[in-house]
Coordinates of C-alpha atoms in Angstrom, one line a residue:
X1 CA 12.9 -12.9 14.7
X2 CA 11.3 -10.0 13.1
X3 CA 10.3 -12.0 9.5
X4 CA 9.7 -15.1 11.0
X5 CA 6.6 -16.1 9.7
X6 CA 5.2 -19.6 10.1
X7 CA 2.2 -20.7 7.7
X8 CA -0.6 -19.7 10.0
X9 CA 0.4 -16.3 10.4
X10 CA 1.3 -15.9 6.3
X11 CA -2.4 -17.6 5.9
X12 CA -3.9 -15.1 8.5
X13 CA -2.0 -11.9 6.6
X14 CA -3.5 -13.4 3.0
X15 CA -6.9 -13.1 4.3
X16 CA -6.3 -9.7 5.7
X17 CA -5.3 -8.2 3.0
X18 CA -8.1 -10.0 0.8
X19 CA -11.1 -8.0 3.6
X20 CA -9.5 -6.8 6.7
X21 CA -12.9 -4.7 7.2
X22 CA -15.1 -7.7 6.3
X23 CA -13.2 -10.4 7.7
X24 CA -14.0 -11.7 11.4
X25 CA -11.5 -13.6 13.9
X26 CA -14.0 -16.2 13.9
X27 CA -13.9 -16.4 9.7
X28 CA -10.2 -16.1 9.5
X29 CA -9.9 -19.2 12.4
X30 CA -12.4 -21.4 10.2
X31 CA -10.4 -21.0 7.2
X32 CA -6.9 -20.8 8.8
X33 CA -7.4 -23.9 11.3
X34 CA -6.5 -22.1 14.7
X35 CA -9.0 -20.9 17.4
X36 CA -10.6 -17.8 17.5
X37 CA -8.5 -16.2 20.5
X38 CA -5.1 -17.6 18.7
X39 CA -6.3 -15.7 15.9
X40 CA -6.9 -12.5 17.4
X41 CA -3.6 -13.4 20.0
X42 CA -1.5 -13.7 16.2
X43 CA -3.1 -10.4 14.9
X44 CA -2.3 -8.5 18.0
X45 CA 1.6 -10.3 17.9
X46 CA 2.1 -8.9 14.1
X47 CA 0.8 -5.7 15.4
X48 CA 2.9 -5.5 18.1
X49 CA 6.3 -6.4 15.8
X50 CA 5.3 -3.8 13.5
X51 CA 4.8 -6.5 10.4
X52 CA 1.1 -5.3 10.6
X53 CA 0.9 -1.8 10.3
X54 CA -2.3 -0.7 9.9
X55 CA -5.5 -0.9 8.0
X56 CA -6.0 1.2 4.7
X57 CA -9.0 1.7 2.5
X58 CA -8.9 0.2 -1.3
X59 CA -10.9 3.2 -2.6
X60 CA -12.8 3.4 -6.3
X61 CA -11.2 6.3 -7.8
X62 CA -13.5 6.3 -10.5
X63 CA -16.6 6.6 -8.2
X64 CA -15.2 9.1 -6.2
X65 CA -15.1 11.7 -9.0
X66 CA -11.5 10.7 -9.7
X67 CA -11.7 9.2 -13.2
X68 CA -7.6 9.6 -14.5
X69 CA -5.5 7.1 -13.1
X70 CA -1.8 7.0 -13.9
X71 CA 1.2 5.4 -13.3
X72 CA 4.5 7.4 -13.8
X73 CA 7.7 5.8 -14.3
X74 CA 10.6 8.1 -13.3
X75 CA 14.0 8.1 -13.4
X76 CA 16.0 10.8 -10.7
X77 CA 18.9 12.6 -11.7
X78 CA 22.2 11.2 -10.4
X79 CA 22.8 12.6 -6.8
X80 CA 19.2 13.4 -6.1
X81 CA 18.7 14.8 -2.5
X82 CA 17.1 11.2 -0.6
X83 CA 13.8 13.5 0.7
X84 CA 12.8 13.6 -3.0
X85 CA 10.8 10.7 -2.6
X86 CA 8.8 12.3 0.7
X87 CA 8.7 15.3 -1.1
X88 CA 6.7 14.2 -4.1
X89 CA 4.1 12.1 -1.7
X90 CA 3.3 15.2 -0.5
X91 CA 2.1 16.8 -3.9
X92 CA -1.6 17.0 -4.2
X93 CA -3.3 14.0 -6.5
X94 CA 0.0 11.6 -5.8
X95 CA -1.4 8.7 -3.7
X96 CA 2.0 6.4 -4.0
X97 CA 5.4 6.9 -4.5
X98 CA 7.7 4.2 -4.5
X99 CA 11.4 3.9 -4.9
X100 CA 12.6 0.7 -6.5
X101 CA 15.1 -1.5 -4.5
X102 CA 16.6 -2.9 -7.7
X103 CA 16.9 0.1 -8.9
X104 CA 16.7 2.9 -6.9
X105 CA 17.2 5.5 -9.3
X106 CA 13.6 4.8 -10.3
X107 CA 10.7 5.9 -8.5
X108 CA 6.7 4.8 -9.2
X109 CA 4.6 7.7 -8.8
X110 CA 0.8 7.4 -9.0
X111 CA -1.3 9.9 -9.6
X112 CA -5.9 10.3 -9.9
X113 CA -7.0 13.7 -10.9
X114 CA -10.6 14.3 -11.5
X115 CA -9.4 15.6 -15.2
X116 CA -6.6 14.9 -17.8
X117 CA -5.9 18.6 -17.6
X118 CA -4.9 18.0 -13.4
X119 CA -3.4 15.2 -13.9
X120 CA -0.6 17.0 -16.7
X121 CA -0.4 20.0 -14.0
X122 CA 1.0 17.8 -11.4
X123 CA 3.1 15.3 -13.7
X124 CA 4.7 19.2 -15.1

């Protein structure tokens, strides 16, 4: 029963990810038809079931002093040790790795950097 999502809850995860800060119970039960407390009783459920796993900042890189944004495409060498992909997330500047399930010899790495200079230091 862990994916079973009926239309409420796939309505109530749309508008989370659109605002979770912004977004109130009682805005999220106008739009989504269900009273408040069923809202809040449906959040707390995909908490608890671990299809909700937290909330995360969308931040503006580019504000924050961090004005090269970039999007590597790699592909590992056969027989790459399977902590590779922790490994890079912990490099400094990489805010995303992730390991394609089609292909999951490729990895997606993103990288900001204040300069085009850090940004070829940590892709090196």
């Amino acid at each position: 029963m862990q994916g079973d999502l009926d239309r409420d809850d796939a309505a109530i995860l749309h508008l989370l990810q659109s605002d979770a800060r912004n977004i109130t119970t009682g805005e999220i039960s106008t739009r989504v038809g269900l009273a408040s407390s069923t809202v809040a009783a449906r959040i707390n459920e995909l908490e608890a079931r671990g299809i909700i796993t937290g909330y995360r900042p969308r931040i503006d890189y580019e504000k924050a002093g961090l004005d090269q944004h970039i999007l590597l495409i790699c592909k590992l060498a056969p027989k790459t040790d399977e902590t590779v992909v922790e490994e890079i997330s912990e490099v400094e500047n990489v805010i995303s790795v992730r390991q394609l399930l089609a292909e999951p010899a490729r990895i997606h790495v993103e990288l900001v950097a204040p300069t085009q200079e850090r940004l070829e230091d940590v892709s090196n």
